[in-house]
Tab-separated table of N, CA, C and O in Angstrom:
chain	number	residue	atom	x	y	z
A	1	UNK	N	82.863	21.122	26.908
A	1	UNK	CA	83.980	20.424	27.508
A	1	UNK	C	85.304	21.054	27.142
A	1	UNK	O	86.343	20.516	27.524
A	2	UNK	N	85.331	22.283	26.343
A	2	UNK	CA	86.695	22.658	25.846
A	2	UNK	C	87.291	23.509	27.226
A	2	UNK	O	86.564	24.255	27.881
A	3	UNK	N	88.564	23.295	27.509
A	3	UNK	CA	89.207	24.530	28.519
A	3	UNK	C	89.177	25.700	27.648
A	3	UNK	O	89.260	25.866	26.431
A	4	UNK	N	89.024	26.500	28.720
A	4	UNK	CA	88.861	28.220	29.024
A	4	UNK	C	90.257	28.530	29.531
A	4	UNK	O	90.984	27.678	30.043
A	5	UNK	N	90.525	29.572	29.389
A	5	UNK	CA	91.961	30.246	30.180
A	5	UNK	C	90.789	31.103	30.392
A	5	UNK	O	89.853	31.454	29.674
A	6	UNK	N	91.267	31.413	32.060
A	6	UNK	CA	90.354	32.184	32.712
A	6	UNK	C	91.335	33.343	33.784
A	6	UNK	O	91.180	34.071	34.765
A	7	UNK	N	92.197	32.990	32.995
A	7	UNK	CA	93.429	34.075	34.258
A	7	UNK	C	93.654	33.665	35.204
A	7	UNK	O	94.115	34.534	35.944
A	8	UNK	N	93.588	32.797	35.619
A	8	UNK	CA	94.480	32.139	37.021
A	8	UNK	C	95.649	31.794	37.024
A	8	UNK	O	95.840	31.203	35.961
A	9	UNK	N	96.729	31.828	37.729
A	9	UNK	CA	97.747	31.203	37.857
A	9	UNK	C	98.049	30.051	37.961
A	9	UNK	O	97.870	29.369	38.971
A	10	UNK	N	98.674	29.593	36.662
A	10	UNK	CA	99.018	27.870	36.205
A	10	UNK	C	99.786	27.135	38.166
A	10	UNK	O	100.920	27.456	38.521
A	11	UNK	N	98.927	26.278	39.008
A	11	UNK	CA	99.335	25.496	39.863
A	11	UNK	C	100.543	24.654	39.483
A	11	UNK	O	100.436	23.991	38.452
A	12	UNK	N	101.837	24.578	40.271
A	12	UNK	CA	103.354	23.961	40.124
A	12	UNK	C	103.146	23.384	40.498
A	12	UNK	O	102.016	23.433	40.983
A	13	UNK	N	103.965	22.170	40.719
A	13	UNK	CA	104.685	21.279	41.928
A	13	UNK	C	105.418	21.902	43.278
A	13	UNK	O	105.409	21.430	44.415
A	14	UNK	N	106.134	23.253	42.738
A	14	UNK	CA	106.581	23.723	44.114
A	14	UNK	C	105.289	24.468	45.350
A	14	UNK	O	105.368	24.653	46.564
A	15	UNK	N	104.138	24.750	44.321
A	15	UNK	CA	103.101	25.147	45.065
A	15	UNK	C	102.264	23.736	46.050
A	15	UNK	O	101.322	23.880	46.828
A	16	UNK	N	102.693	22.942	45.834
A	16	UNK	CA	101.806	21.801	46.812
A	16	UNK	C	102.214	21.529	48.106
A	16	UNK	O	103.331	21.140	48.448
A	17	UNK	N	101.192	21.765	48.856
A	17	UNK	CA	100.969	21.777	50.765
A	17	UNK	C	102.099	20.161	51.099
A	17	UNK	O	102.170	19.196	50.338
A	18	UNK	N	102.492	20.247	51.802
A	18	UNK	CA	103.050	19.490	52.734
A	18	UNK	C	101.932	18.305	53.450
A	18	UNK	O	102.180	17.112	53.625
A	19	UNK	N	101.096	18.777	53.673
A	19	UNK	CA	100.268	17.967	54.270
A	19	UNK	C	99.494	16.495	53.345
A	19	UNK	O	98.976	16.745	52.257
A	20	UNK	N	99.485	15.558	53.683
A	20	UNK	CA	99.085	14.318	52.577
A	20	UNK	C	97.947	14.521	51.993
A	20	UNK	O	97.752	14.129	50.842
A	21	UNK	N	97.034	15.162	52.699
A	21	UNK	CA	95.627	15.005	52.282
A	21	UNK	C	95.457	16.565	51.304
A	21	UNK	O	94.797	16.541	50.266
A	22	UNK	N	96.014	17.634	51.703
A	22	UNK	CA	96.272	18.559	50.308
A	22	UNK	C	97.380	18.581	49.551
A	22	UNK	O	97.480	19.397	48.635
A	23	UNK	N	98.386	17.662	49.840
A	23	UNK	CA	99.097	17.467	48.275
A	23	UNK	C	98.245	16.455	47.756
A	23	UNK	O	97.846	16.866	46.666
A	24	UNK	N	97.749	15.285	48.011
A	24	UNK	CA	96.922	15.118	46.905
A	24	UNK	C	95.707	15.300	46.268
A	24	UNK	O	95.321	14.740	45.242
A	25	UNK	N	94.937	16.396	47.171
A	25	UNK	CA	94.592	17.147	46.535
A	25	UNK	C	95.143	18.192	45.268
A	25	UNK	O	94.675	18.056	44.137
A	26	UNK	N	95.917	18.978	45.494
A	26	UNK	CA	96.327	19.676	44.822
A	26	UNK	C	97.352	18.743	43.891
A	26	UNK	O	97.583	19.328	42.832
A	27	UNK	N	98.116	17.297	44.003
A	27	UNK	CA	98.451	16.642	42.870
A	27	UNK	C	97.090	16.599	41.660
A	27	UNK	O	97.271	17.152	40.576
A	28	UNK	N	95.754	15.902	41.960
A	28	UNK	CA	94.912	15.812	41.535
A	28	UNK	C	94.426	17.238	40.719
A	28	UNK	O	93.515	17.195	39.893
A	29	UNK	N	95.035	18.309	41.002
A	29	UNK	CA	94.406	19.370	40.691
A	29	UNK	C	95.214	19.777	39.223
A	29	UNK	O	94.781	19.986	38.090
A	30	UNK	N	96.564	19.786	39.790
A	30	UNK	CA	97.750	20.026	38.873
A	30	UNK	C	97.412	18.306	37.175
A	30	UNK	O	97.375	18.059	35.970
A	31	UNK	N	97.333	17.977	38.028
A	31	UNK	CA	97.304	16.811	36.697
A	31	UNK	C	96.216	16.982	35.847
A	31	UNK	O	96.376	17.032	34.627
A	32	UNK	N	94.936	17.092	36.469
A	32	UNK	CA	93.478	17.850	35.755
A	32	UNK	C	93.926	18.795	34.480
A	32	UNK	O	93.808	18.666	33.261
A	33	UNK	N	94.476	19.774	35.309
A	33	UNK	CA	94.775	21.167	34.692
A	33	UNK	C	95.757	21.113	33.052
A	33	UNK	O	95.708	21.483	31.879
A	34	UNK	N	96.538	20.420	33.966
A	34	UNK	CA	97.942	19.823	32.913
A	34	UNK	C	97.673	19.274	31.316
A	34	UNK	O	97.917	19.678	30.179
A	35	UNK	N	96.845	17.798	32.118
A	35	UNK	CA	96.488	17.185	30.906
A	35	UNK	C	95.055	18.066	30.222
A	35	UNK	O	95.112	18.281	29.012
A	36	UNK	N	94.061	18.459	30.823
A	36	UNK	CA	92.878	19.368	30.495
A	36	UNK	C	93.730	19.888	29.576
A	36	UNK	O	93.662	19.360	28.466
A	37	UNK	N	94.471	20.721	29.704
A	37	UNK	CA	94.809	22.045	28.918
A	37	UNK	C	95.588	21.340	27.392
A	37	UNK	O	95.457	21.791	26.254
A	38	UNK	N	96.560	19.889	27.895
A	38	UNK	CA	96.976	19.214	26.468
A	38	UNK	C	95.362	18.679	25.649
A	38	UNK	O	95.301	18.951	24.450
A	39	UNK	N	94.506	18.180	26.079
A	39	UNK	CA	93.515	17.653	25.343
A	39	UNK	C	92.768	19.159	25.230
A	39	UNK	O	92.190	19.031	24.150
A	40	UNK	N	92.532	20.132	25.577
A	40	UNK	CA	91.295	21.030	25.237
A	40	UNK	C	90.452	20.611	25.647
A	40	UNK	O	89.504	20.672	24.865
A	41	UNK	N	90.071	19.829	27.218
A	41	UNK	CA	89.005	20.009	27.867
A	41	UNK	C	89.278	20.471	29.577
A	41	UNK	O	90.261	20.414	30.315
A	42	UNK	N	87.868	20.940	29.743
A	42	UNK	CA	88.627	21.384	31.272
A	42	UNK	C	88.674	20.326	31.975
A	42	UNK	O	88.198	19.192	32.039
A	43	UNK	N	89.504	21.134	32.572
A	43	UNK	CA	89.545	20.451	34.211
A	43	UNK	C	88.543	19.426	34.889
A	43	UNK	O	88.358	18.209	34.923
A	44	UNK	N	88.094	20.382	35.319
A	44	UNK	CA	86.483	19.606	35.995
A	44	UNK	C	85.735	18.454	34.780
A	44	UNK	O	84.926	17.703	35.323
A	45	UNK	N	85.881	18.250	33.413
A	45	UNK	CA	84.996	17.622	32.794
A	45	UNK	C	85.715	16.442	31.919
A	45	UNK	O	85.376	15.765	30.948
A	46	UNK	N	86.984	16.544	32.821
A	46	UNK	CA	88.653	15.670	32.386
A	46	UNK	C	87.658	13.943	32.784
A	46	UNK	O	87.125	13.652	33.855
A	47	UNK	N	87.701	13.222	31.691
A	47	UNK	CA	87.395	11.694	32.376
A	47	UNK	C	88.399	10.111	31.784
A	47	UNK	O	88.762	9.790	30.653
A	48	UNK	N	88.532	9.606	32.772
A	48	UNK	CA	89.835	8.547	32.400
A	48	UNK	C	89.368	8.202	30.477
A	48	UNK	O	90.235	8.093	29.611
A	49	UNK	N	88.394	8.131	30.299
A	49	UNK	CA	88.761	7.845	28.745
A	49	UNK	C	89.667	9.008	27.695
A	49	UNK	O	90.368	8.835	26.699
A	50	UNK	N	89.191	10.442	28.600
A	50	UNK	CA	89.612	11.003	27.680
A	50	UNK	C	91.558	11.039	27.853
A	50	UNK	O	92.196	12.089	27.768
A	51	UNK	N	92.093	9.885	28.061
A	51	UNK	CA	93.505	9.786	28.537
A	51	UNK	C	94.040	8.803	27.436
A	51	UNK	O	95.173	8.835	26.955
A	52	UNK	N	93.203	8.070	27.171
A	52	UNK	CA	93.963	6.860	25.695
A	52	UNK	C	95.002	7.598	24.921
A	52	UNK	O	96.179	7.245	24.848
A	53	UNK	N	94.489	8.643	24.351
A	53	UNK	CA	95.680	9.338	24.013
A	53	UNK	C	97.072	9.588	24.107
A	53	UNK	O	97.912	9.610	23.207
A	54	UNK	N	97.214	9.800	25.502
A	54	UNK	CA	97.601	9.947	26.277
A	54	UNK	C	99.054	8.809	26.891
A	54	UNK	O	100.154	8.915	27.435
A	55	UNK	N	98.076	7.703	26.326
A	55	UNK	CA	98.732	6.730	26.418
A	55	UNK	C	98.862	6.139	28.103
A	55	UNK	O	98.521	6.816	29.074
A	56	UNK	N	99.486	4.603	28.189
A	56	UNK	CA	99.200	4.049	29.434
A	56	UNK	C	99.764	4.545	30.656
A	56	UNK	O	99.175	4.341	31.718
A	57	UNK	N	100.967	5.245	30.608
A	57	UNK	CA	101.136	6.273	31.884
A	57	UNK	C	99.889	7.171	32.205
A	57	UNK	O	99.637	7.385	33.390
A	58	UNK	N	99.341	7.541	31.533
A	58	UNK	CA	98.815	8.974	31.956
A	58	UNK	C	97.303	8.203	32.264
A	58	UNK	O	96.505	8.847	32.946
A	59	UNK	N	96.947	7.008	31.836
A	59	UNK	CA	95.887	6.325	32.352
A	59	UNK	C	96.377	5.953	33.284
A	59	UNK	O	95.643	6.445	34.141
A	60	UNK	N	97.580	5.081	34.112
A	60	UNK	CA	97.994	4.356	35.065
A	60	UNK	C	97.503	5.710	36.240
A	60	UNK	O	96.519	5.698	36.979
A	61	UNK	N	98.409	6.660	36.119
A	61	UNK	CA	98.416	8.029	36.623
A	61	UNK	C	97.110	8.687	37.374
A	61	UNK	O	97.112	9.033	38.555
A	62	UNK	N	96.232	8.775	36.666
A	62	UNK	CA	94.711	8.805	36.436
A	62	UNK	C	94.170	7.895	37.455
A	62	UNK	O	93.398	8.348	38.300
A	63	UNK	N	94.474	6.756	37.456
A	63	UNK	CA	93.706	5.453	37.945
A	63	UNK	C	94.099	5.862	39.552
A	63	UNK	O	93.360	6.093	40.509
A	64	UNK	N	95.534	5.849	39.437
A	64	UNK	CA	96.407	5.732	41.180
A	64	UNK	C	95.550	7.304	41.719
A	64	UNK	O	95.100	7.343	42.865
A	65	UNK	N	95.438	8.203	41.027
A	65	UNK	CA	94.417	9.327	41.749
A	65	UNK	C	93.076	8.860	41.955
A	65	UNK	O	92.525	8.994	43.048
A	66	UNK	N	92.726	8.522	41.337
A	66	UNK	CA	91.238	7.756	41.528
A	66	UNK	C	90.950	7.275	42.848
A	66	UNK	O	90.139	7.624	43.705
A	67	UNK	N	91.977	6.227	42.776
A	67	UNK	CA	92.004	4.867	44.270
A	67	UNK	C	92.337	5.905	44.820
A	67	UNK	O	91.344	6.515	44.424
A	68	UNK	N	93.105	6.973	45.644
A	68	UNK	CA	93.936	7.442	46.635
A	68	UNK	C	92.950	8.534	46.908
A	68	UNK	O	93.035	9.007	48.041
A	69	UNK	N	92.011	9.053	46.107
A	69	UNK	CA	90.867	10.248	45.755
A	69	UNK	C	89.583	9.437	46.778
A	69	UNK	O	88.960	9.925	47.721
A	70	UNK	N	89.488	8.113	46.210
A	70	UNK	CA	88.262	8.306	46.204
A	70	UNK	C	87.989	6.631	46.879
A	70	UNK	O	86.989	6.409	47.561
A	71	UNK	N	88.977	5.584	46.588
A	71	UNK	CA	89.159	4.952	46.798
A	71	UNK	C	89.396	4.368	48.185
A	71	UNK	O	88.873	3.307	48.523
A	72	UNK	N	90.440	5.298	49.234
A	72	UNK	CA	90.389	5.258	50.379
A	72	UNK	C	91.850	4.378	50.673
A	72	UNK	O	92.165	3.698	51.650
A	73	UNK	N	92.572	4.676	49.453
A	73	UNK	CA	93.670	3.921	50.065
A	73	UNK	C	95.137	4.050	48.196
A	73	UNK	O	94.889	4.243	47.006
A	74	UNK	N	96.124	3.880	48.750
A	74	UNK	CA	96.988	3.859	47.498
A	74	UNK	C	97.752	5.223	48.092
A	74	UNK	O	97.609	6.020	49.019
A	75	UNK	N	98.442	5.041	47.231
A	75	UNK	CA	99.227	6.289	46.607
A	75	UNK	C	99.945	6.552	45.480
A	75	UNK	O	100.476	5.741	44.721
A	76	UNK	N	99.919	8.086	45.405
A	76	UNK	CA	100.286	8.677	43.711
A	76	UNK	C	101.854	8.770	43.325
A	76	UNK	O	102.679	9.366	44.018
A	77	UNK	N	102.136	8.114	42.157
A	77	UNK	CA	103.789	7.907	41.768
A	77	UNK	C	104.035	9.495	41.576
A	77	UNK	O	103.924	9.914	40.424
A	78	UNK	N	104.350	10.396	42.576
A	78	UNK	CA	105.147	11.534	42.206
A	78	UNK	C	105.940	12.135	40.890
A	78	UNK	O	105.855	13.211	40.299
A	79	UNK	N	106.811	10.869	40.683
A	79	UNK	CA	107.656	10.615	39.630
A	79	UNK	C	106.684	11.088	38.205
A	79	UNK	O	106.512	12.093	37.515
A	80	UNK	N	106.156	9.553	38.286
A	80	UNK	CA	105.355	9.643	36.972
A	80	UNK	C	104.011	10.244	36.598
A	80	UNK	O	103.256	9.899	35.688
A	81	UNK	N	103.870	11.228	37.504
A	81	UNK	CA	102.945	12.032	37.353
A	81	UNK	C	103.622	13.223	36.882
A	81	UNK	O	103.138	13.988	36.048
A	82	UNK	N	104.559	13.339	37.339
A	82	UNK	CA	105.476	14.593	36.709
A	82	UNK	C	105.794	14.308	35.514
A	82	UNK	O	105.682	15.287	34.776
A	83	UNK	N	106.344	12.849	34.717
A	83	UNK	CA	106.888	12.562	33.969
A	83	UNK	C	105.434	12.716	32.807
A	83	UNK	O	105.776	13.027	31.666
A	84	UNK	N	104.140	12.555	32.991
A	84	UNK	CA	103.171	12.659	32.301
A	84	UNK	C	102.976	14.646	31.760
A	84	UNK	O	103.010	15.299	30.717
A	85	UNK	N	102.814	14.852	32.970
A	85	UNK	CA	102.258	16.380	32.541
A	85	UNK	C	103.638	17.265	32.390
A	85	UNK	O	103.517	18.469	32.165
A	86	UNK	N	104.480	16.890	32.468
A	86	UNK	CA	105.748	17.748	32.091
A	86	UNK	C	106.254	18.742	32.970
A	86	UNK	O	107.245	19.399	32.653
């Protein structure tokens, strides 16, 4: 479960599509990455517990991707998703 640096280029905020359904994709991607890389696990194996840490933004954060991911409805606080991963 530990992240790898694998040489890719760290994903921005100025890099996210215009379109709703791949910015939040790619929000979802950027926040993975973000917080993955503060805890030392990857991306892909990132799960809402491992966020306590983290504290209740970055769970709230977590959750609103969830519903809007997978859920079929919501949307992601821009703001405080930025305000989480820096």
């Amino acid at each position: 479960r530990r992240a790898q640096s694998v040489g890719v280029r760290r994903l921005d905020f100025a890099d996210l599509p215009a379109d709703p359904e791949g910015r939040l994709a790619g929000l979802d991607r950027l926040f993975r990455e973000r917080v993955g890389e503060r805890l030392g696990i990857a991306p892909d194996a990132l799960k809402g517990e491992d966020l306590v840490s983290l504290g209740p933004e970055a769970e709230a954060v977590w959750r609103s991707l969830e519903r809007a991911r997978y859920g079929g409805g919501g949307s992601v606080d821009e703001a405080a998703l930025r305000a989480v991963v820096g």
